[in-house]
CSV table of C-alpha atoms in Angstrom, one decimal:
chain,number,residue,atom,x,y,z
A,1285,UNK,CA,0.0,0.0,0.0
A,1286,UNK,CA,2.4,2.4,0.8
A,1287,UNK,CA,4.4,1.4,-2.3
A,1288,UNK,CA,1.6,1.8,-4.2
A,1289,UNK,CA,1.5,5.3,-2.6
A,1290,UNK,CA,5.1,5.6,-3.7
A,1291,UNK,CA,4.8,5.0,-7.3
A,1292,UNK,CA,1.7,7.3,-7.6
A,1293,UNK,CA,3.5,10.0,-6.2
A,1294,UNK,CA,4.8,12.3,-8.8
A,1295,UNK,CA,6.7,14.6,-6.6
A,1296,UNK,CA,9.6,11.8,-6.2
A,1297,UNK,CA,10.0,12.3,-9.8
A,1298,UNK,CA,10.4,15.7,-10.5
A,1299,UNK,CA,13.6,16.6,-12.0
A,1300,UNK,CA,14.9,20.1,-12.8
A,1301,UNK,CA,17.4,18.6,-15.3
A,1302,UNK,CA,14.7,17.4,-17.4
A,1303,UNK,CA,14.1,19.6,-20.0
A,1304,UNK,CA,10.1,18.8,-19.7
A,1305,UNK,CA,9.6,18.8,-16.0
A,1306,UNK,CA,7.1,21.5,-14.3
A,1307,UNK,CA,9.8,21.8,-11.9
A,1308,UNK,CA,12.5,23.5,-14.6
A,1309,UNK,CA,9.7,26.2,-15.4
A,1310,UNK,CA,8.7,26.8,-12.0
A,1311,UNK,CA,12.6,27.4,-10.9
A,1312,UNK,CA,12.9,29.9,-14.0
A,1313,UNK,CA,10.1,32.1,-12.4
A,1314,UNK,CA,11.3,32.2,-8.9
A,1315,UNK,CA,15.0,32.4,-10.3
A,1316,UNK,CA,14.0,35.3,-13.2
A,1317,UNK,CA,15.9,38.5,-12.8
A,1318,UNK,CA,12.7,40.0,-11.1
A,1319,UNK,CA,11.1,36.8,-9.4
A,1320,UNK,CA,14.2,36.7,-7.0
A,1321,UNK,CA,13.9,40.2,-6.0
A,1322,UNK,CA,10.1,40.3,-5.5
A,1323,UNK,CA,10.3,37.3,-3.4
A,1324,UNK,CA,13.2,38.6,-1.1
A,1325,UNK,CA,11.4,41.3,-0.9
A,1326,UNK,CA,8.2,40.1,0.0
A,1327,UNK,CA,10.1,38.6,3.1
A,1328,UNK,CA,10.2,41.6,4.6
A,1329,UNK,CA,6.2,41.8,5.0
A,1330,UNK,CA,3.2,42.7,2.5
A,1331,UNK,CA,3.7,45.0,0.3
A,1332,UNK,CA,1.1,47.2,-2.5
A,1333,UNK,CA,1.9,47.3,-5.7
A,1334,UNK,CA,3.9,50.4,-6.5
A,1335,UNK,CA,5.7,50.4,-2.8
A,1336,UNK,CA,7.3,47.1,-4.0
A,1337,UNK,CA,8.1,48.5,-7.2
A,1338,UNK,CA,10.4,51.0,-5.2
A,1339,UNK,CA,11.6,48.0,-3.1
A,1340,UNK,CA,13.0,46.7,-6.5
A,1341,UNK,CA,15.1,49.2,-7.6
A,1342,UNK,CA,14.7,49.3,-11.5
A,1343,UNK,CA,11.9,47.7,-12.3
A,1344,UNK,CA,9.2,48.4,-14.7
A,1345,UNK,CA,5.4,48.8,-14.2
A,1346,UNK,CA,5.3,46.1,-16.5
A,1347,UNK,CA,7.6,43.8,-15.8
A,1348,UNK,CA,7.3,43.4,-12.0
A,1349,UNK,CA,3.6,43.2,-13.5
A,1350,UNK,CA,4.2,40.1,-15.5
A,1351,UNK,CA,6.6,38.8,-12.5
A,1352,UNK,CA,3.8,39.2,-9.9
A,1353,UNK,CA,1.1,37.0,-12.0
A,1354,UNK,CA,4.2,34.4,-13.0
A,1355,UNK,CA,4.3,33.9,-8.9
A,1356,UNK,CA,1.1,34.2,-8.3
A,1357,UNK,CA,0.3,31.1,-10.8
A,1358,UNK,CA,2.7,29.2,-9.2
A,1359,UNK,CA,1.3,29.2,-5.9
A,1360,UNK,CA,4.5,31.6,-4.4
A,1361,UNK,CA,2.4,34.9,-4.3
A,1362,UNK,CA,-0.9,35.6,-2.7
A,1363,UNK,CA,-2.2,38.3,-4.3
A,1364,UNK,CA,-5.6,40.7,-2.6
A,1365,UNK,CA,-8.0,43.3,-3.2
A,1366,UNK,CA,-8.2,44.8,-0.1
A,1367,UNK,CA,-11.8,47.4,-0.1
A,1368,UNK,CA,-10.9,50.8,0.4
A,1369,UNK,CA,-11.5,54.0,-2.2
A,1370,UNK,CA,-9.3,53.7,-4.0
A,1371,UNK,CA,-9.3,49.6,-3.9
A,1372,UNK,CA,-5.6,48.8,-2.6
A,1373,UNK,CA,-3.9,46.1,-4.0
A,1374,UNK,CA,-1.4,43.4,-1.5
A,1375,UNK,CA,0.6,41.1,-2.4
A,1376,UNK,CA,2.0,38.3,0.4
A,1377,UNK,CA,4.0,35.5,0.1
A,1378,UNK,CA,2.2,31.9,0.2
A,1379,UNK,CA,4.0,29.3,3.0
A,1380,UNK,CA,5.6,27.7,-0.3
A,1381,UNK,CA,6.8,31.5,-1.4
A,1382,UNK,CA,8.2,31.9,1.9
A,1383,UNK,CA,10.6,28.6,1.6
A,1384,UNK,CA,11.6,29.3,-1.8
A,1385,UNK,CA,12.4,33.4,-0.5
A,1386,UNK,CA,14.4,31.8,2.5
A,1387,UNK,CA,16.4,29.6,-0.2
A,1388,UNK,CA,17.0,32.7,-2.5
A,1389,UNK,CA,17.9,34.9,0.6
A,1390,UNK,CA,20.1,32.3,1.7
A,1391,UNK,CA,21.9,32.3,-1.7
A,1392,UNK,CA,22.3,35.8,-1.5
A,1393,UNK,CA,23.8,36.9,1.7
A,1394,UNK,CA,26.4,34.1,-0.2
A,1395,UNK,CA,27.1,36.6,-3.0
A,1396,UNK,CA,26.6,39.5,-1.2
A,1397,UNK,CA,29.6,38.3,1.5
A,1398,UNK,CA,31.5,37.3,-1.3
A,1399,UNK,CA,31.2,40.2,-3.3
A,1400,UNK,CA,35.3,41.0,-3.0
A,1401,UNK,CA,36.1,37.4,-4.5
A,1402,UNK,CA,33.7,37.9,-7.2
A,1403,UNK,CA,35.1,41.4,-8.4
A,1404,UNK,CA,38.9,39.9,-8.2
A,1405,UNK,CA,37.9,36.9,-10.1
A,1406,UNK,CA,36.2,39.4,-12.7
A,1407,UNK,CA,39.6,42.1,-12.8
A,1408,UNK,CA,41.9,38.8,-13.3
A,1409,UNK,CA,39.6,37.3,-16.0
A,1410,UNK,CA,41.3,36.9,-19.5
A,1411,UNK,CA,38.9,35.2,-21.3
A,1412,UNK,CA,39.7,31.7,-23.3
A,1413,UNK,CA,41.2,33.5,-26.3
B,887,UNK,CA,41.4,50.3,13.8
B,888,UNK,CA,38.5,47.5,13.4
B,889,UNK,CA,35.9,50.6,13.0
B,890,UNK,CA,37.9,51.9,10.1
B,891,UNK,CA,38.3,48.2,8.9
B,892,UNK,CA,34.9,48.0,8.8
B,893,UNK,CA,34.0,51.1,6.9
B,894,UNK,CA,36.6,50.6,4.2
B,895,UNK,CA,35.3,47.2,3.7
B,896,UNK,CA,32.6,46.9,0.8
B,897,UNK,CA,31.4,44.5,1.4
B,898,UNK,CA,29.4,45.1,3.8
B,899,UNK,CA,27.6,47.9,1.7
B,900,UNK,CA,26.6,45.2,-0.9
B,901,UNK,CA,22.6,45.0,-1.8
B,902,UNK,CA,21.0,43.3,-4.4
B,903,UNK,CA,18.2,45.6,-4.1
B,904,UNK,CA,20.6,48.4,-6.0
B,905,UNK,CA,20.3,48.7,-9.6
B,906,UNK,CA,24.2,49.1,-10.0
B,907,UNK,CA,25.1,47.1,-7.4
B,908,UNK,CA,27.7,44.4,-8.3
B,909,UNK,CA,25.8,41.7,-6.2
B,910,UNK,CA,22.9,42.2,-8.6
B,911,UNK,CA,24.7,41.5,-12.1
B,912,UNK,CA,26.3,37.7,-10.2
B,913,UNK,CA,22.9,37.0,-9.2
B,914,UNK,CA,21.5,37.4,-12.7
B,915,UNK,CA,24.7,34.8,-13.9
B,916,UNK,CA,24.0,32.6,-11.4
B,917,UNK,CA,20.1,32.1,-11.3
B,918,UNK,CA,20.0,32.3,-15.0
B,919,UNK,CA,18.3,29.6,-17.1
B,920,UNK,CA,20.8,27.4,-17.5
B,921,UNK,CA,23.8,29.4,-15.0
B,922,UNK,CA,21.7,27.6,-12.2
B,923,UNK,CA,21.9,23.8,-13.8
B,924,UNK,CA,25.2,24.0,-14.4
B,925,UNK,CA,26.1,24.6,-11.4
B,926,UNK,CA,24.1,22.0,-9.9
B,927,UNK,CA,25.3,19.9,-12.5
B,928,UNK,CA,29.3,20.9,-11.2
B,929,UNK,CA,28.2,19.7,-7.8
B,930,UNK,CA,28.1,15.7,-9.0
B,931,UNK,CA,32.0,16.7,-10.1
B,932,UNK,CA,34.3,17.9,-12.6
B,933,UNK,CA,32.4,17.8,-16.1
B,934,UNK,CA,33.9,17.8,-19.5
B,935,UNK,CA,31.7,20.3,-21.5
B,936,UNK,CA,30.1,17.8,-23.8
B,937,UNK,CA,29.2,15.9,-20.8
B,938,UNK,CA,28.3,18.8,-19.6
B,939,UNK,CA,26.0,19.3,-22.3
B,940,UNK,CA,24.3,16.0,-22.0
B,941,UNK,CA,23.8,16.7,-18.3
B,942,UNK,CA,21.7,19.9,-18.6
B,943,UNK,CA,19.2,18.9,-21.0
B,944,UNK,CA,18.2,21.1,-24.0
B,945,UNK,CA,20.5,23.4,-23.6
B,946,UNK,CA,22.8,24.8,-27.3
B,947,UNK,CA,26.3,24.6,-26.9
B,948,UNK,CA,26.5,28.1,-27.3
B,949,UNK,CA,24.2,29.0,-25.0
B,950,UNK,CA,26.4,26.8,-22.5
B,951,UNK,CA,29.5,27.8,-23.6
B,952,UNK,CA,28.8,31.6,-22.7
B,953,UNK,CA,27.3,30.2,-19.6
B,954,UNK,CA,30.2,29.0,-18.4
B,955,UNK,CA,32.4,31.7,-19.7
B,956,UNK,CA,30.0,34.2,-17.2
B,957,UNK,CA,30.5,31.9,-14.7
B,958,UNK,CA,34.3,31.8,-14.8
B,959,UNK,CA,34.7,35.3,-15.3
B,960,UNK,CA,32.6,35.6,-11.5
B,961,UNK,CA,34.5,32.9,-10.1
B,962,UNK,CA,32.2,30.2,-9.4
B,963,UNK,CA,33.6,27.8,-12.0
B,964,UNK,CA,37.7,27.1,-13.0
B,965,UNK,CA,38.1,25.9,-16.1
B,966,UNK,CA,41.2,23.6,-16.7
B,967,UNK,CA,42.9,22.4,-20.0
B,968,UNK,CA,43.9,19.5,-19.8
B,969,UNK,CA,47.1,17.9,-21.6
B,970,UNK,CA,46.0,15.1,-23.9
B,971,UNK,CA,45.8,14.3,-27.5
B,972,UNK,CA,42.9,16.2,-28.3
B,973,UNK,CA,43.3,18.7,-25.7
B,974,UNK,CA,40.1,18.3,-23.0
B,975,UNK,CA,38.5,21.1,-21.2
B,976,UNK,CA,37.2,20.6,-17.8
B,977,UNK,CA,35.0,22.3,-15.5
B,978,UNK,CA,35.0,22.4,-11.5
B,979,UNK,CA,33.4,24.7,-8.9
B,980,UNK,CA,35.6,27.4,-7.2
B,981,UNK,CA,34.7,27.2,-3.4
B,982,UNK,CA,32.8,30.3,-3.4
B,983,UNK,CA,31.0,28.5,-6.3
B,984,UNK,CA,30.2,25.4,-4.6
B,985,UNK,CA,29.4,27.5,-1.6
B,986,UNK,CA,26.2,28.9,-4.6
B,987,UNK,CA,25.5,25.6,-5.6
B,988,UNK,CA,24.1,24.3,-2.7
B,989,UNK,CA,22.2,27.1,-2.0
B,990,UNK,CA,20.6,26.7,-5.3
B,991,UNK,CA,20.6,23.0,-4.8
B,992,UNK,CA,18.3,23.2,-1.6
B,993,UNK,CA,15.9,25.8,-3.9
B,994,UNK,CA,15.7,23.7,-6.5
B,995,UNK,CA,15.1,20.9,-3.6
B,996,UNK,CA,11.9,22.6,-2.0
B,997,UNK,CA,10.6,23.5,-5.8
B,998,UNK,CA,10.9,19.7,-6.4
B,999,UNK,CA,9.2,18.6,-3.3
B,1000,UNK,CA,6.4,20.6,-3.6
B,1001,UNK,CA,5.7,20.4,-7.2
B,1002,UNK,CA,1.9,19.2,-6.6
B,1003,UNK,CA,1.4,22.7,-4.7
B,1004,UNK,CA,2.6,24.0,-7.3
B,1005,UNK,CA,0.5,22.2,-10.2
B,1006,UNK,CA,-2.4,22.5,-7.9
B,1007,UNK,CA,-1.8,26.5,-7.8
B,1008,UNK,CA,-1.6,26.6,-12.1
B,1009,UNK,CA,-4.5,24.6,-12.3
B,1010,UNK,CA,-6.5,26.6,-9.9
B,1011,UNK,CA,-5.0,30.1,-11.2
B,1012,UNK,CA,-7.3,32.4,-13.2
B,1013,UNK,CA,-6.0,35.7,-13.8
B,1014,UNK,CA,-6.5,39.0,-13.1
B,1015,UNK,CA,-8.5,39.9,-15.1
């Protein structure tokens, strides 16, 4: 029975490095140049619409647009239409948004820290010429 | 003396968030579309690029090639030519870019663990509009 379970379960076969798998598209959303920095930023509490647009230095109406319903489909954003004149929209993260914003936090404090290594390796880089 | 250590040192001044910010242009290499599988890839070991290739499915040789050139160039991958007859290139992970492999390793982790959330959000998704 629970082998039965087993083999039913899809989940144990997602693979990222399958060029197919739901998992690969998903990753590209929450990994895009925007998705990251909407979901880090969304850590940091609920935010509306344009306020989170300042939170993400440089991006467009449209794009962080786009972004937002790209997360929102896939279950990492929470998006609501709160009643008030005007109507005020708020965007939160879902408890799956919030794991994948810890993992991409995570990864960033690593580049962040490491920010010295990475400019040396790029002033000593000669290419493969 | 550590007070003016710490003020000199940039790296503490390092955010993502900033449009020109250093931090920002290494996250774009490393979460890109296929920056992010090879580097999972470069966790199993040292690949040769045509292994490479085969490893991270659908992706052009050209595509991977200026991957891994991006890569190099931030220090997360060394690239080593090998003496043989043909020559052989191999790739391995710096430290600092095995250090970003496994955090994107335990992202891509939670996305594939909680793939059925996620269909189950596409499915029930239905716009804005």
């Amino acid at each position: 029975m629970s082998e039965q379970h087993l083999d039913d379960d899809q989940t144990l076969e997602a693979d990222v490095f399958a060029r197919d798998c739901a998992s690969r598209s998903v990753l590209q959303n929450v990994a895009s140049r925007w998705g990251v920095l909407a979901l880090v930023a969304l850590r940091e509490g609920p935010f509306r619409f344009s306020a989170l647009r300042r939170r993400v230095d440089g991006v467009s109406e449209r794009m962080l647009s786009q972004t937002l319903q790209a997360l929102e489909r896939d279950g990492m954003v929470h998006r609501e239409v709160l009643e008030a004149i005007p109507p005020r929209v708020e965007y939160t993260l879902t408890e799956l948004g919030a794991q994948v914003a810890d993992r991409l936090h995570a990864l960033i404090e690593v580049l962040e820290t490491n920010i010295d290594t990475v400019r040396a390796a790029r002033s000593g880089y000669r290419g493969n010429g």
